[in-house]
């Protein structure tokens, strides 16, 4: 089971945080910070799999009756235990999963997610994710429901998101010559990123 999907930029600013298991907001924030620190300090030659930081482990107890239950929860195959990530240009795509998920399948899932976003935005960049977070969430929802992968077919995912109408239009005319829409698209002047809202 996938417990969380996270997307960070190179400076640690979250661009997507989707948790499929309930955690307190404080624990989520500490977990996000710890995971970014772990992933961002790894050399590019390292593998893309890490054990989950001990933040989610239950606190040690001095009561002998709860000690046995603590050790049994750490052996639970449904407990989150693995971080799988890929680093693309300025973004980290991170999955937190249980030990029952295949790490190679999770890497493939990240690749399909990025390819789907690339098709939807035609050369996706960080600004697309910032200003069109609805498309980011819609694409993820086409692929993962309740922490379970339901679709990995690239064409079906892209078609499903387009049918929802969650894909924003690119800037046109003079705005398009300004790179990625420039400030005209951000300010909502004329057509562009904010068209149709």
Short mmCIF file of C-alpha atoms in Angstrom, two decimals:
data_model
loop_
_atom_site.label_atom_id
_atom_site.label_comp_id
_atom_site.label_asym_id
_atom_site.label_seq_id
_atom_site.Cartn_x
_atom_site.Cartn_y
_atom_site.Cartn_z
CA UNK A 1 0.00 0.00 0.00
CA UNK A 2 1.15 3.51 -0.73
CA UNK A 3 0.95 5.64 2.41
CA UNK A 4 1.95 9.01 0.93
CA UNK A 5 2.98 10.76 -2.27
CA UNK A 6 5.21 13.80 -1.92
CA UNK A 7 6.69 16.20 -4.47
CA UNK A 8 9.38 18.69 -3.40
CA UNK A 9 11.50 21.17 -5.25
CA UNK A 10 15.27 21.34 -4.70
CA UNK A 11 14.89 23.78 -1.80
CA UNK A 12 12.43 21.58 0.11
CA UNK A 13 9.20 23.42 -0.69
CA UNK A 14 6.41 20.85 -1.03
CA UNK A 15 4.54 20.99 -4.33
CA UNK A 16 2.29 18.04 -3.51
CA UNK A 17 1.60 16.23 -0.25
CA UNK A 18 -0.97 13.45 -0.37
CA UNK A 19 -1.26 11.14 2.65
CA UNK A 20 -3.38 7.99 2.35
CA UNK A 21 -3.01 7.14 6.04
CA UNK A 22 -4.12 9.49 8.76
CA UNK A 23 -1.36 11.30 10.63
CA UNK A 24 -1.40 14.37 12.84
CA UNK A 25 -0.41 17.53 11.00
CA UNK A 26 2.64 18.00 13.21
CA UNK A 27 3.86 14.48 12.47
CA UNK A 28 3.26 15.07 8.76
CA UNK A 29 5.33 18.25 8.82
CA UNK A 30 8.22 16.61 10.70
CA UNK A 31 8.09 13.60 8.38
CA UNK A 32 8.16 15.84 5.28
CA UNK A 33 11.15 17.72 6.68
CA UNK A 34 13.04 14.54 7.60
CA UNK A 35 12.37 12.84 4.28
CA UNK A 36 13.49 15.87 2.29
CA UNK A 37 16.68 16.07 4.35
CA UNK A 38 17.41 12.38 3.79
CA UNK A 39 16.68 12.41 0.06
CA UNK A 40 18.33 15.72 -0.81
CA UNK A 41 21.63 14.84 0.87
CA UNK A 42 22.04 11.55 -0.98
CA UNK A 43 24.55 11.44 -3.82
CA UNK A 44 23.11 10.97 -7.30
CA UNK A 45 24.92 7.61 -7.54
CA UNK A 46 22.95 6.15 -4.59
CA UNK A 47 19.96 3.87 -5.03
CA UNK A 48 16.46 5.34 -4.96
CA UNK A 49 15.24 3.35 -1.95
CA UNK A 50 15.52 4.27 1.72
CA UNK A 51 14.10 2.94 4.98
CA UNK A 52 11.52 5.23 6.52
CA UNK A 53 12.86 7.42 9.35
CA UNK A 54 11.85 6.19 12.82
CA UNK A 55 9.47 9.14 13.28
CA UNK A 56 6.42 6.94 12.62
CA UNK A 57 7.53 4.22 15.01
CA UNK A 58 5.59 4.19 18.28
CA UNK A 59 7.50 5.68 21.23
CA UNK A 60 9.28 3.21 23.50
CA UNK A 61 7.33 2.31 26.60
CA UNK A 62 8.51 1.26 30.03
CA UNK A 63 5.36 -0.80 30.62
CA UNK A 64 6.17 -4.50 29.84
CA UNK A 65 2.64 -5.21 28.59
CA UNK A 66 2.92 -2.55 25.87
CA UNK A 67 6.48 -3.53 24.89
CA UNK A 68 5.29 -6.70 23.18
CA UNK A 69 2.63 -4.81 21.25
CA UNK A 70 5.25 -2.25 20.16
CA UNK A 71 7.47 -4.94 18.67
CA UNK A 72 4.52 -6.52 16.88
CA UNK A 73 3.54 -3.22 15.25
CA UNK A 74 7.07 -2.77 13.93
CA UNK A 75 6.78 -6.17 12.22
CA UNK A 76 3.40 -5.31 10.73
CA UNK A 77 3.63 -5.59 6.91
CA UNK A 78 1.01 -2.82 6.55
CA UNK A 79 3.13 -0.29 8.43
CA UNK A 80 4.90 2.29 6.27
CA UNK A 81 8.54 1.31 5.97
CA UNK A 82 10.01 2.30 2.60
CA UNK A 83 10.81 5.54 0.78
CA UNK A 84 11.11 5.33 -3.00
CA UNK A 85 12.07 8.47 -4.90
CA UNK A 86 13.22 9.90 -8.23
CA UNK A 87 14.89 13.25 -8.82
CA UNK A 88 13.93 15.02 -12.05
CA UNK A 89 15.56 18.41 -12.82
CA UNK A 90 14.28 20.58 -9.95
CA UNK A 91 11.76 18.18 -8.40
CA UNK A 92 11.84 15.15 -6.13
CA UNK A 93 8.95 12.66 -6.51
CA UNK A 94 8.69 10.54 -3.35
CA UNK A 95 6.48 7.57 -2.41
CA UNK A 96 6.15 6.21 1.13
CA UNK A 97 4.93 2.62 1.08
CA UNK A 98 4.66 -0.59 3.02
CA UNK A 99 7.17 -3.42 2.70
CA UNK A 100 4.67 -5.38 0.60
CA UNK A 101 5.05 -3.01 -2.37
CA UNK A 102 7.68 -3.69 -5.00
CA UNK A 103 10.25 -0.88 -5.06
CA UNK A 104 10.80 -1.33 -8.80
CA UNK A 105 7.06 -1.10 -9.45
CA UNK A 106 7.00 2.12 -7.40
CA UNK A 107 9.83 3.57 -9.50
CA UNK A 108 7.80 2.71 -12.58
CA UNK A 109 4.74 4.37 -11.03
CA UNK A 110 6.74 7.57 -10.49
CA UNK A 111 7.92 7.42 -14.11
CA UNK A 112 4.36 7.01 -15.42
CA UNK A 113 3.18 9.88 -13.21
CA UNK A 114 5.89 12.20 -14.54
CA UNK A 115 5.23 11.14 -18.15
CA UNK A 116 1.50 11.75 -17.70
CA UNK A 117 2.18 15.23 -16.35
CA UNK A 118 4.57 15.87 -19.22
CA UNK A 119 1.90 14.93 -21.76
CA UNK A 120 -0.77 16.98 -20.05
CA UNK A 121 1.39 20.10 -19.81
CA UNK A 122 3.61 19.56 -22.88
CA UNK A 123 7.02 19.85 -21.19
CA UNK A 124 6.00 20.12 -17.56
CA UNK A 125 7.92 22.45 -15.27
CA UNK A 126 7.63 23.44 -11.63
CA UNK A 127 5.45 26.46 -12.44
CA UNK A 128 2.89 24.14 -14.06
CA UNK A 129 2.64 22.23 -10.80
CA UNK A 130 2.32 25.41 -8.73
CA UNK A 131 -0.39 27.09 -10.78
CA UNK A 132 -2.25 23.94 -11.86
CA UNK A 133 -2.25 21.84 -8.72
CA UNK A 134 -5.73 20.56 -9.65
CA UNK A 135 -4.21 18.71 -12.60
CA UNK A 136 -1.48 17.34 -10.35
CA UNK A 137 -4.08 15.92 -7.96
CA UNK A 138 -6.38 14.71 -10.75
CA UNK A 139 -3.53 12.79 -12.37
CA UNK A 140 -2.62 11.18 -9.08
CA UNK A 141 -6.27 10.32 -8.43
CA UNK A 142 -6.44 8.53 -11.79
CA UNK A 143 -3.50 6.37 -10.73
CA UNK A 144 -3.87 5.80 -6.98
CA UNK A 145 -7.09 5.48 -4.97
CA UNK A 146 -6.90 5.07 -1.21
CA UNK A 147 -3.24 4.07 -1.40
CA UNK A 148 -3.85 1.34 -3.97
CA UNK A 149 -2.57 1.61 -7.53
CA UNK A 150 -5.56 1.33 -9.87
CA UNK A 151 -4.13 2.46 -13.23
CA UNK A 152 -0.69 2.53 -14.81
CA UNK A 153 -1.65 2.87 -18.46
CA UNK A 154 -0.33 6.23 -19.63
CA UNK A 155 -2.96 6.80 -22.31
CA UNK A 156 -5.86 5.97 -19.97
CA UNK A 157 -4.53 8.28 -17.27
CA UNK A 158 -4.07 11.22 -19.63
CA UNK A 159 -7.48 10.62 -21.22
CA UNK A 160 -9.17 10.43 -17.79
CA UNK A 161 -7.65 13.72 -16.64
CA UNK A 162 -8.55 15.45 -19.91
CA UNK A 163 -12.15 14.23 -19.62
CA UNK A 164 -12.35 15.82 -16.18
CA UNK A 165 -11.33 19.13 -17.73
CA UNK A 166 -8.61 19.64 -15.12
CA UNK A 167 -5.92 20.64 -17.63
CA UNK A 168 -5.31 24.39 -17.90
CA UNK A 169 -4.48 26.01 -21.20
CA UNK A 170 -1.01 27.31 -21.96
CA UNK A 171 -0.36 31.03 -22.47
CA UNK A 172 -0.83 32.24 -26.02
CA UNK A 173 0.52 35.03 -28.20
CA UNK A 174 2.90 37.48 -26.58
CA UNK A 175 2.75 35.65 -23.22
CA UNK A 176 4.05 32.44 -24.80
CA UNK A 177 7.11 34.25 -26.16
CA UNK A 178 7.93 35.27 -22.59
CA UNK A 179 9.02 31.74 -21.62
CA UNK A 180 6.42 30.12 -19.36
CA UNK A 181 3.79 32.86 -19.35
CA UNK A 182 5.79 35.37 -17.33
CA UNK A 183 4.04 37.70 -14.96
CA UNK A 184 1.15 38.26 -17.34
CA UNK A 185 -0.02 34.68 -16.75
CA UNK A 186 0.55 34.93 -13.01
CA UNK A 187 -1.34 38.17 -12.70
CA UNK A 188 -4.27 36.64 -14.57
CA UNK A 189 -4.24 39.27 -17.32
CA UNK A 190 -5.85 38.07 -20.51
CA UNK A 191 -5.66 34.43 -21.50
CA UNK A 192 -3.17 31.96 -20.17
CA UNK A 193 -2.73 29.98 -17.02
CA UNK A 194 -5.84 31.40 -15.39
CA UNK A 195 -8.09 31.01 -18.46
CA UNK A 196 -11.36 29.30 -17.67
CA UNK A 197 -11.36 29.92 -13.93
#
